[in-house]
XYZ file of C-alpha atoms in Angstrom:
674
model
C 7.761 -32.765 -4.084
C 8.993 -31.774 -0.631
C 6.498 -30.970 2.112
C 6.583 -27.222 2.961
C 6.846 -26.034 6.542
C 3.310 -25.225 7.768
C 2.451 -21.526 7.853
C 0.695 -21.810 11.211
C 3.754 -23.482 12.748
C 5.941 -20.394 12.272
C 6.781 -19.080 15.735
C 6.250 -15.367 16.346
C 6.728 -12.966 13.390
C 3.153 -11.732 13.853
C 3.485 -8.713 11.556
C 4.989 -10.838 8.790
C 2.236 -13.423 8.957
C -0.468 -10.755 9.106
C 0.915 -8.896 6.071
C 1.034 -12.098 4.025
C -2.489 -13.090 5.045
C -3.886 -9.656 4.169
C -2.484 -10.048 0.664
C -4.043 -13.492 0.449
C -7.384 -11.912 1.361
C -6.967 -8.960 -1.007
C -4.228 -9.309 -3.660
C -4.973 -5.691 -4.647
C -3.024 -4.617 -1.528
C 0.069 -4.981 -3.692
C 2.418 -7.493 -2.128
C 4.876 -7.542 0.757
C 8.530 -6.625 1.197
C 10.122 -8.476 4.125
C 13.266 -6.833 5.506
C 15.398 -8.442 8.165
C 18.499 -10.254 9.256
C 19.303 -13.722 7.991
C 17.741 -16.740 9.706
C 14.432 -15.115 10.667
C 12.025 -17.406 8.744
C 11.424 -14.878 5.957
C 11.602 -17.391 3.128
C 9.948 -20.137 5.191
C 6.848 -18.033 5.843
C 6.553 -16.871 2.239
C 6.866 -20.379 0.803
C 4.337 -21.662 3.329
C 1.756 -19.079 2.227
C 1.194 -20.766 -1.133
C -0.407 -23.778 0.590
C -3.066 -21.477 2.084
C -4.024 -19.697 -1.140
C -7.463 -20.678 -2.523
C -7.540 -22.619 -5.764
C -7.962 -20.755 -9.049
C -10.009 -21.662 -12.112
C -8.014 -21.563 -15.359
C -8.824 -22.167 -19.009
C -7.866 -25.748 -19.853
C -4.650 -25.948 -21.834
C -3.823 -22.226 -21.508
C -0.171 -21.694 -20.641
C -0.989 -18.213 -19.301
C -3.594 -19.182 -16.659
C -6.461 -17.206 -18.192
C -9.581 -16.819 -16.049
C -12.429 -18.717 -17.774
C -14.920 -16.040 -16.655
C -12.895 -13.228 -18.287
C -10.143 -14.626 -20.522
C -7.467 -12.283 -21.802
C -8.518 -11.261 -25.343
C -4.851 -10.869 -26.317
C -3.669 -14.185 -24.888
C -1.092 -15.829 -27.194
C -2.901 -19.155 -26.684
C -6.312 -17.599 -27.481
C -8.980 -17.181 -28.470
C -10.412 -19.565 -25.891
C -13.569 -21.612 -26.365
C -16.080 -21.050 -23.527
C -16.726 -23.704 -20.924
C -13.426 -25.595 -20.797
C -11.738 -24.935 -17.472
C -9.914 -26.658 -14.636
C -9.149 -25.838 -11.005
C -5.639 -25.917 -9.577
C -3.653 -24.562 -6.661
C -2.345 -21.011 -6.952
C 1.290 -21.124 -8.015
C 4.215 -19.637 -6.186
C 6.968 -18.888 -8.690
C 10.483 -18.050 -7.473
C 12.589 -15.588 -9.457
C 16.307 -16.320 -9.003
C 18.519 -13.256 -8.578
C 20.713 -14.359 -11.486
C 17.861 -15.106 -13.905
C 18.130 -13.963 -17.504
C 15.702 -11.598 -19.173
C 14.373 -14.406 -21.378
C 13.754 -16.597 -18.322
C 11.664 -13.831 -16.750
C 9.551 -12.609 -19.663
C 9.842 -15.556 -22.047
C 11.718 -16.238 -25.260
C 10.719 -15.644 -28.851
C 12.175 -17.865 -31.590
C 13.715 -15.190 -33.819
C 14.701 -17.641 -36.558
C 11.130 -18.890 -37.045
C 9.743 -15.370 -36.744
C 11.987 -14.128 -39.584
C 11.777 -17.167 -41.842
C 8.171 -18.302 -41.257
C 6.466 -15.231 -39.851
C 5.091 -17.127 -36.826
C 5.262 -16.173 -33.161
C 6.845 -19.221 -31.554
C 6.827 -18.064 -27.918
C 8.020 -19.912 -24.810
C 6.433 -18.351 -21.693
C 8.632 -17.130 -18.847
C 8.237 -16.776 -15.099
C 5.869 -13.805 -15.380
C 3.414 -16.013 -17.268
C 3.766 -18.786 -14.691
C 3.091 -16.308 -11.856
C -0.076 -14.824 -13.386
C -2.869 -15.004 -10.770
C -0.394 -16.418 -8.253
C 2.644 -15.364 -6.217
C 5.959 -14.133 -7.615
C 8.605 -14.523 -4.920
C 12.012 -12.859 -5.162
C 14.501 -13.834 -2.469
C 17.268 -11.242 -1.985
C 15.245 -8.842 -4.126
C 17.704 -6.020 -3.403
C 20.384 -7.923 -5.343
C 18.242 -8.241 -8.481
C 19.872 -6.812 -11.613
C 18.568 -3.462 -12.805
C 17.255 -4.731 -16.151
C 15.134 -7.349 -14.352
C 13.893 -4.694 -11.932
C 12.785 -2.588 -14.916
C 10.829 -5.522 -16.348
C 9.164 -6.185 -12.987
C 8.203 -2.505 -12.680
C 6.633 -2.518 -16.133
C 4.676 -5.705 -15.479
C 3.516 -4.540 -12.041
C 2.388 -1.182 -13.415
C 0.572 -2.475 -16.530
C -0.539 -5.931 -15.403
C 0.956 -7.333 -18.589
C 4.294 -8.482 -19.969
C 5.627 -7.499 -23.386
C 8.322 -9.308 -25.330
C 9.776 -7.264 -28.201
C 12.260 -8.638 -30.731
C 12.987 -6.450 -33.767
C 9.396 -5.493 -34.514
C 7.893 -8.833 -33.475
C 5.997 -8.561 -30.182
C 4.041 -10.821 -27.847
C 1.852 -9.603 -24.992
C 0.187 -11.555 -22.204
C -1.470 -10.750 -18.881
C 0.798 -10.796 -15.820
C -0.974 -9.883 -12.597
C 0.660 -11.408 -9.557
C 1.228 -10.964 -5.855
C 4.801 -9.681 -5.544
C 6.634 -10.844 -2.413
C 10.264 -9.998 -1.800
C 12.686 -10.704 1.024
C 15.967 -8.939 1.677
C 18.728 -8.377 4.187
C 19.300 -4.583 4.409
C 22.989 -5.155 5.183
C 23.463 -6.255 1.562
C 22.083 -3.061 0.038
C 18.813 -1.218 -0.446
C 16.164 -1.324 -3.142
C 15.657 1.231 -5.877
C 12.901 3.667 -4.776
C 10.738 2.815 -7.801
C 10.597 -0.877 -6.909
C 10.329 -0.166 -3.182
C 7.149 1.826 -3.799
C 5.631 -1.065 -5.785
C 5.417 -3.212 -2.658
C 2.138 -2.518 -0.920
C 3.342 -3.408 2.576
C 6.679 -3.751 4.294
C 7.604 -5.687 7.421
C 10.747 -5.574 9.547
C 11.624 -8.940 11.096
C 14.229 -9.897 13.681
C 15.014 -12.966 15.733
C 13.339 -13.099 19.119
C 15.463 -12.353 22.171
C 13.162 -14.421 24.417
C 14.827 -17.757 25.314
C 11.508 -19.647 25.513
C 10.471 -18.552 22.031
C 13.874 -19.408 20.593
C 13.647 -22.858 22.183
C 10.274 -23.405 20.536
C 11.658 -22.346 17.138
C 14.461 -24.912 17.402
C 12.110 -27.628 18.679
C 9.683 -27.221 15.774
C 12.417 -27.024 13.170
C 14.083 -30.206 14.396
C 10.734 -31.989 14.444
C 10.042 -30.886 10.869
C 13.480 -31.973 9.642
C 13.051 -35.414 11.224
C 9.629 -36.065 9.676
C 8.279 -33.326 7.343
C 5.084 -35.200 6.431
C 4.281 -36.153 10.019
C 4.974 -32.625 11.267
C 2.727 -31.129 8.574
C -0.032 -33.600 9.480
C 0.017 -32.392 13.103
C -0.668 -28.857 11.890
C -3.225 -29.811 9.235
C -6.254 -28.682 11.284
C -4.754 -25.242 11.963
C -3.822 -24.885 8.285
C -7.356 -25.802 7.206
C -8.850 -23.293 9.646
C -6.720 -20.440 8.335
C -7.443 -21.445 4.728
C -11.177 -21.391 5.451
C -10.841 -18.005 7.142
C -9.091 -16.588 4.078
C -11.948 -17.807 1.863
C -14.526 -16.295 4.234
C -12.664 -12.976 4.352
C -12.489 -12.873 0.545
C -16.239 -13.385 0.340
C -16.849 -10.675 2.955
C -14.425 -8.170 1.397
C -16.874 -6.634 -1.150
C -19.293 -5.872 1.700
C -16.780 -3.985 3.858
C -17.651 -0.301 4.189
C -14.846 2.246 4.122
C -16.535 5.345 5.521
C -15.638 8.965 4.977
C -14.245 9.167 8.502
C -11.758 6.381 7.860
C -10.854 7.884 4.497
C -10.143 11.243 6.175
C -7.912 9.489 8.707
C -6.029 7.763 5.893
C -5.566 10.981 3.922
C -4.554 12.954 7.015
C -2.024 10.290 8.024
C -0.377 10.220 4.593
C -0.265 14.025 4.530
C 1.154 14.236 8.061
C 4.004 11.866 7.192
C 4.648 13.621 3.843
C 4.643 10.494 1.696
C 5.103 11.012 -2.035
C 2.234 10.538 -4.468
C -1.146 8.937 -3.855
C -0.221 5.245 -3.906
C 0.186 5.211 -0.115
C -3.403 6.437 0.400
C -4.767 3.762 -1.931
C -2.703 0.974 -0.350
C -3.734 2.065 3.158
C -7.399 2.029 2.141
C -7.142 -1.469 0.670
C -5.169 -2.732 3.673
C -7.630 -1.320 6.195
C -10.498 -2.913 4.258
C -8.701 -6.260 4.212
C -8.048 -5.992 7.962
C -11.744 -5.484 8.626
C -12.663 -8.470 6.430
C -10.010 -10.620 8.150
C -11.537 -9.690 11.517
C -15.022 -10.575 10.257
C -16.331 -6.994 10.246
C -18.078 -4.944 7.577
C -16.883 -1.565 8.903
C -13.357 -0.175 8.950
C -12.329 1.035 12.412
C -9.587 3.392 13.522
C -7.530 0.430 14.700
C -7.580 -0.892 11.117
C -6.316 2.437 9.804
C -3.559 2.489 12.423
C -2.364 -1.021 11.590
C -2.573 -0.249 7.871
C -0.324 2.787 8.393
C 2.257 0.719 10.273
C 2.435 -1.722 7.375
C 2.073 0.595 4.360
C 3.962 3.794 5.224
C 7.421 3.096 6.734
C 9.159 2.313 3.420
C 7.500 5.272 1.699
C 8.926 7.886 4.062
C 12.595 7.525 3.092
C 14.053 10.669 1.572
C 17.516 9.244 0.914
C 19.205 5.822 1.207
C 20.574 6.614 4.669
C 17.157 7.144 6.255
C 16.045 4.153 8.316
C 12.463 3.099 7.553
C 10.092 3.631 10.422
C 7.095 5.531 11.726
C 6.657 7.811 14.738
C 3.777 6.036 16.470
C 3.036 8.945 18.836
C 2.583 11.231 15.833
C 0.419 8.558 14.179
C -1.844 8.301 17.226
C -2.164 12.100 17.450
C -3.175 12.313 13.792
C -5.730 9.527 14.089
C -7.194 11.101 17.230
C -7.398 14.545 15.615
C -9.256 13.255 12.556
C -11.120 10.374 14.201
C -14.712 9.966 15.241
C -16.190 11.788 12.262
C -17.821 8.868 10.491
C -17.347 5.583 12.278
C -19.832 2.907 13.352
C -21.645 4.020 16.456
C -21.446 2.105 19.712
C -25.033 1.057 20.414
C -24.223 0.340 24.019
C -25.360 -3.272 23.643
C -22.002 -4.661 24.601
C -20.944 -5.523 21.059
C -18.144 -3.006 21.247
C -16.509 -5.053 23.992
C -16.428 -8.276 22.015
C -13.097 -8.925 20.366
C -13.102 -10.675 16.991
C -11.279 -13.936 16.641
C -7.587 -13.379 17.238
C -5.413 -13.730 14.181
C -1.772 -14.643 13.916
C -0.782 -11.475 15.771
C -2.757 -12.377 18.883
C -4.823 -9.158 18.832
C -8.049 -8.194 17.006
C -7.898 -9.141 13.350
C -4.455 -10.634 13.734
C -3.004 -7.315 14.911
C -0.413 -7.211 17.689
C -1.610 -5.976 21.044
C -0.491 -2.415 21.879
C 2.129 -3.673 24.315
C 3.583 -5.902 21.600
C 3.592 -3.286 18.856
C 7.034 -2.541 17.477
C 8.440 0.606 18.962
C 10.559 3.069 17.013
C 14.086 3.141 18.257
C 14.641 6.719 17.211
C 17.984 7.548 15.727
C 19.805 4.235 15.466
C 23.187 5.903 15.332
C 22.962 8.233 18.319
C 25.150 11.292 18.090
C 27.690 12.026 20.801
C 26.752 14.574 23.376
C 27.547 18.097 22.278
C 29.726 20.429 24.204
C 30.118 24.170 23.806
C 29.599 25.414 20.294
C 27.549 22.350 19.404
C 30.632 20.115 18.936
C 30.796 16.627 20.398
C 32.747 16.221 23.580
C 36.230 14.764 23.116
C 36.763 11.297 24.485
C 39.177 10.673 27.236
C 41.652 8.672 25.130
C 44.989 10.359 24.558
C 45.469 11.548 21.000
C 41.928 10.545 19.980
C 38.842 12.678 19.522
C 35.235 11.603 19.431
C 33.537 11.421 16.023
C 32.691 14.686 14.309
C 29.308 15.218 12.704
C 29.074 15.013 8.939
C 28.312 18.117 6.953
C 25.280 18.064 4.683
C 25.801 15.894 1.583
C 25.858 17.482 -1.856
C 25.682 16.387 -5.491
C 29.141 15.355 -6.661
C 30.843 15.413 -10.020
C 30.846 12.086 -11.847
C 33.964 10.026 -11.129
C 34.404 7.084 -13.487
C 36.858 4.359 -14.444
C 38.456 4.996 -17.861
C 38.206 2.452 -20.658
C 35.473 -0.047 -21.482
C 34.556 -2.700 -18.929
C 32.134 -5.618 -18.858
C 31.136 -5.838 -15.227
C 27.757 -5.854 -13.509
C 25.161 -3.458 -14.880
C 25.181 -0.069 -13.190
C 25.406 3.638 -13.905
C 28.999 4.724 -13.485
C 31.538 3.666 -16.145
C 31.291 2.673 -19.796
C 30.926 -1.080 -20.377
C 29.716 -3.756 -22.753
C 26.267 -4.672 -21.478
C 23.086 -6.444 -22.508
C 21.261 -3.120 -22.516
C 22.287 0.209 -23.995
C 23.045 1.666 -27.408
C 23.959 -0.734 -30.201
C 27.589 -0.417 -31.288
C 28.089 -3.464 -33.550
C 27.332 -7.130 -34.147
C 28.935 -10.523 -33.590
C 28.090 -14.193 -33.876
C 26.072 -15.265 -30.828
C 27.829 -17.251 -28.133
C 25.094 -19.420 -26.668
C 21.429 -18.330 -26.896
C 20.620 -15.296 -29.018
C 19.241 -12.509 -26.828
C 19.479 -9.291 -28.870
C 19.185 -9.642 -32.640
C 21.082 -7.249 -34.904
C 18.614 -7.283 -37.803
C 20.718 -5.480 -40.403
C 23.768 -7.674 -39.769
C 21.606 -10.818 -39.905
C 20.057 -9.834 -43.248
C 23.490 -8.916 -44.580
C 24.830 -12.355 -43.593
C 21.881 -14.226 -45.128
C 21.497 -12.223 -48.343
C 24.390 -13.727 -50.388
C 23.029 -17.267 -49.910
C 19.411 -16.808 -51.018
C 19.852 -18.274 -54.533
C 21.802 -21.267 -53.252
C 19.101 -21.914 -50.658
C 16.409 -21.952 -53.330
C 14.524 -18.864 -52.276
C 11.383 -18.529 -54.416
C 9.036 -16.308 -52.418
C 9.184 -12.957 -50.640
C 10.425 -14.444 -47.362
C 14.101 -14.425 -46.459
C 15.641 -17.885 -46.029
C 17.527 -17.607 -42.739
C 19.760 -20.234 -41.153
C 21.055 -20.250 -37.622
C 24.568 -19.382 -38.818
C 23.193 -16.118 -40.238
C 21.972 -14.782 -36.895
C 23.988 -11.938 -35.397
C 24.003 -10.778 -31.796
C 23.917 -7.025 -31.227
C 26.793 -5.714 -29.133
C 25.746 -2.881 -26.890
C 27.404 -0.281 -24.753
C 25.924 0.894 -21.485
C 27.114 1.553 -17.954
C 28.502 -0.714 -15.271
C 28.688 -0.526 -11.504
C 32.145 -0.411 -9.951
C 33.748 -1.153 -6.623
C 34.354 2.238 -5.035
C 36.905 1.744 -2.265
C 37.257 4.709 0.080
C 40.604 5.146 1.833
C 40.006 7.795 4.493
C 42.661 9.595 6.520
C 41.442 9.789 10.144
C 44.708 11.002 11.673
C 45.326 13.987 13.877
C 46.166 16.222 10.928
C 42.548 15.775 9.778
C 41.026 16.166 13.224
C 40.121 19.851 13.170
C 36.377 19.936 13.765
C 35.201 21.888 10.733
C 37.671 20.087 8.517
C 36.674 16.554 9.488
C 33.016 17.479 9.279
C 33.543 18.681 5.703
C 35.513 15.523 4.870
C 32.761 13.272 6.189
C 30.204 15.294 4.274
C 32.200 14.781 1.077
C 32.527 11.024 1.624
C 28.820 10.810 2.480
C 28.063 12.605 -0.785
C 30.212 10.124 -2.701
C 28.436 7.260 -0.935
C 25.077 8.648 -2.018
C 26.406 8.892 -5.564
C 27.613 5.268 -5.325
C 24.130 4.175 -4.218
C 22.509 5.902 -7.181
C 25.028 4.360 -9.593
C 24.600 0.812 -8.206
C 28.183 0.415 -7.000
C 29.685 -1.766 -4.332
C 31.537 0.199 -1.671
C 34.275 -0.485 0.860
C 35.891 1.646 3.551
C 39.507 1.581 4.740
C 40.632 4.044 7.418
C 44.106 4.799 8.743
C 45.338 6.644 11.824
C 47.725 6.118 14.721
C 49.999 3.245 13.736
C 47.796 1.066 11.508
C 45.000 0.852 8.963
C 41.669 -0.910 9.409
C 39.069 -2.271 7.017
C 36.095 -0.463 8.529
C 33.776 -2.065 5.976
C 34.621 -4.886 3.538
C 33.251 -4.407 0.000
C 29.463 -4.588 0.132
C 26.353 -3.400 -1.674
C 25.055 -1.826 1.542
C 25.813 1.865 1.270
C 23.837 2.339 4.496
C 26.397 0.299 6.429
C 29.234 2.425 5.055
C 27.434 5.601 6.115
C 26.976 4.277 9.664
C 30.672 3.326 9.934
C 31.652 6.749 8.624
C 29.552 8.562 11.222
C 31.195 6.683 14.082
C 34.748 7.173 12.771
C 37.031 8.695 15.454
C 40.107 10.750 14.606
C 43.537 11.367 16.087
C 47.114 10.119 16.123
C 49.717 9.917 13.397
C 49.243 9.447 9.650
C 50.263 5.945 8.457
C 49.451 6.696 4.804
C 51.480 3.765 3.488
C 49.611 1.335 5.768
C 46.285 2.640 4.489
C 47.296 2.229 0.855
C 48.706 -1.263 1.411
C 45.556 -2.381 3.219
C 43.435 -1.035 0.351
C 45.658 -2.875 -2.143
C 45.078 -6.142 -0.275
C 41.306 -5.563 -0.197
C 41.306 -5.096 -3.973
C 43.420 -8.216 -4.507
C 40.925 -10.372 -2.621
C 37.948 -8.746 -4.302
C 39.369 -9.394 -7.783
C 39.404 -13.113 -6.983
C 35.738 -12.969 -5.981
C 34.493 -10.731 -8.795
C 37.116 -10.333 -11.538
C 34.764 -8.511 -13.925
C 34.029 -5.619 -11.532
C 36.510 -2.788 -11.965
C 37.615 -0.694 -9.000
C 37.824 3.022 -8.321
C 39.984 3.971 -5.336
C 39.062 7.265 -3.654
C 41.775 8.435 -1.240
C 40.559 11.177 1.105
C 43.602 12.854 2.687
C 45.736 15.976 2.890
C 48.687 13.925 1.637
C 50.744 14.056 4.835
C 52.553 10.894 5.992
C 54.083 10.487 9.461
C 55.232 7.666 11.727
C 58.015 5.142 11.165
C 61.158 5.533 9.062
C 60.774 7.362 5.734
C 56.956 7.523 5.792
C 56.733 9.637 2.613
C 58.914 7.246 0.590
C 56.932 4.249 1.854
C 53.683 5.912 0.856
C 55.072 6.610 -2.615
C 56.075 2.980 -3.124
C 52.654 1.797 -1.957
C 50.948 4.231 -4.332
C 52.962 2.994 -7.306
C 51.492 -0.513 -6.784
C 48.115 0.868 -7.885
C 49.654 2.669 -10.857
C 51.454 -0.506 -11.993
C 48.167 -2.444 -12.015
C 46.254 0.307 -13.793
C 43.790 0.801 -10.941
C 41.735 3.968 -11.412
C 42.153 6.382 -8.503
C 41.126 9.829 -7.320
C 42.667 11.780 -4.442
C 40.305 14.149 -2.650
C 42.655 16.885 -1.415
C 41.573 17.930 2.080
C 44.431 20.403 2.671
C 43.248 23.808 3.819
C 44.714 27.111 4.946
C 46.686 29.868 3.222
C 49.860 27.769 2.912
C 49.482 24.497 1.022
C 52.171 21.905 0.460
C 50.516 20.148 -2.488
C 51.220 16.696 -1.035
C 47.850 15.298 -2.169
C 48.655 16.237 -5.755
C 51.993 14.449 -5.507
C 50.229 11.367 -4.147
C 47.786 11.440 -7.069
C 50.758 11.463 -9.451
C 52.266 8.411 -7.745
C 48.902 6.634 -7.969
C 48.544 7.474 -11.630
C 45.243 9.193 -10.882
C 43.842 12.676 -10.498
C 43.429 15.046 -7.574
C 40.378 17.170 -6.780
C 39.770 19.578 -3.927
C 36.690 19.413 -1.763
C 35.321 22.413 -3.629
C 35.973 20.881 -7.048
C 34.167 17.717 -5.967
C 30.847 19.549 -6.015
C 28.959 19.234 -9.271
C 27.898 22.875 -9.098
C 31.179 24.319 -7.835
C 32.586 27.489 -9.397
C 35.912 25.746 -9.991
C 34.135 22.951 -11.829
C 32.203 25.448 -13.959
C 35.411 27.271 -14.868
C 37.041 23.980 -15.938
C 33.972 23.084 -18.027
C 33.983 26.489 -19.727
C 37.708 26.290 -20.437
C 37.307 22.768 -21.835
C 34.454 23.834 -24.117
C 36.467 26.815 -25.376
C 39.437 24.589 -26.207
C 37.119 22.151 -27.995
C 35.654 25.040 -30.023
């Protein structure tokens, strides 16, 4: 077994280390989500935490790590005889992004269950993680069906395996730790809220600290065991402090004053539900225990808010997580001092507790080191008269226009039946969804079609010597259920940013429409890409990615002006799709061209655009043209382009789910159907 990098040897990342240690002190805090760029020691710190966790007592021979003091009465390995137990290190179980459902929750032997009536169950990762740590690297890339299973287990503290009326249940309470790079996409809100704390990490910009990171890493790579031995004393000290904090935790007093501060803070920042209040209370209590105190102070409440609230304030995927610290301090001051421990004037108030990993009291960062909000990350251009951004000095180019407010769009989907990654846009053969038929299993059986299995086994019962009520089932009789659900697609936006689109209100409406489609793509679990064209060329503003946030940022900063090289835009999009098919051949594409249909620049620009469009039609690529033409006189060029693409055209008004034009079409369609 390889020697892990010591937790205490991690350089910097004070908030990350503090959040992990607080969960080690009080697992009820609810886990940690670590967000940050690659190469920032996220995984290293999480894996190192397991070495600091206190040992756990388990029932001897129990595959589900039952506590001998209170064994699970429904444990599949039970009932347990009293007295037989063993101590072992707390496990850290890693959930791979591409894991199967059976690997996560466990597998039930369907053949033995049908033929013998026994529950032959092989535990999964949730059973292994019970009373330990479940670590998910790149948690934002986890498939939806696995996310659903994690949500159920986290909410109920148990895992259920159901197979055609045969069920197995076992306890599954674990510390959930996830790491992610926001550039690769965001988490579903339901799972995001299940993480008690969240931490933003970034590489240090201080040369001395970066030098120390490299020095320690090289020393560890040269001699892992020797490096770990040099940090053994520090590791033992932190481990002992965790044990002491756990013992002190039940004695910590959370007064009414601190509770009022917690409630007022959550109300001031308009977080949804009551989970934030509960998590803040548990975090503040753990902070006090970690600092060796039995009273929760205002500084504990403040640090708890910085860790527990940022990810709960997002109203849509394009909101950056964060907290206004000035507003936080004002709220704490307004509701502070009502029920806190009095200062006796004996000097105790000036004594700082032992510094933790953060360098400040209880492991908290000093005020000067606290992370500061950077405000609006994508600063808007300065506005001129009428509230519009000032035009840049470049000839033929205007500064970016603001996006209009997003709206709910009509559902755009790829026709036919696919079999790509699970999502919510187009019809597809999936592991989850409504049952549409049966087939012989290829590989392990995952979803039994009971009726088809019985039908296959029934004709052979006499030949197999059936004498009792049980059905004699062989492996060849088993049938896999085929199911139809929804898949996620690659939505590639091809946006016209030329001078013909540059009118302020018009471009603002166009950006609002694309932003609305991006929000829809986020909700339907799509990948997105962005190609823009203007002047004399087309650019890939964003290669296909799961990060809808990144696409929104690129869209906001998109300048306009110049000619309309429509053919170049279509050809660049065609090349992007060609490369993406090699990487992910199962994911079908939907091309959304946002333009008024005009084509200028070069010889025969309209004919060139038509030939480029017919490439998509020849390959059967699904496409939609969002017609941005406005004014009393319309040329209908976008509709002609849609015909060349083999797709459909919709106006900006028709794109809205609640538009009058859309309602009229729905009514007319229902009348024709009647």
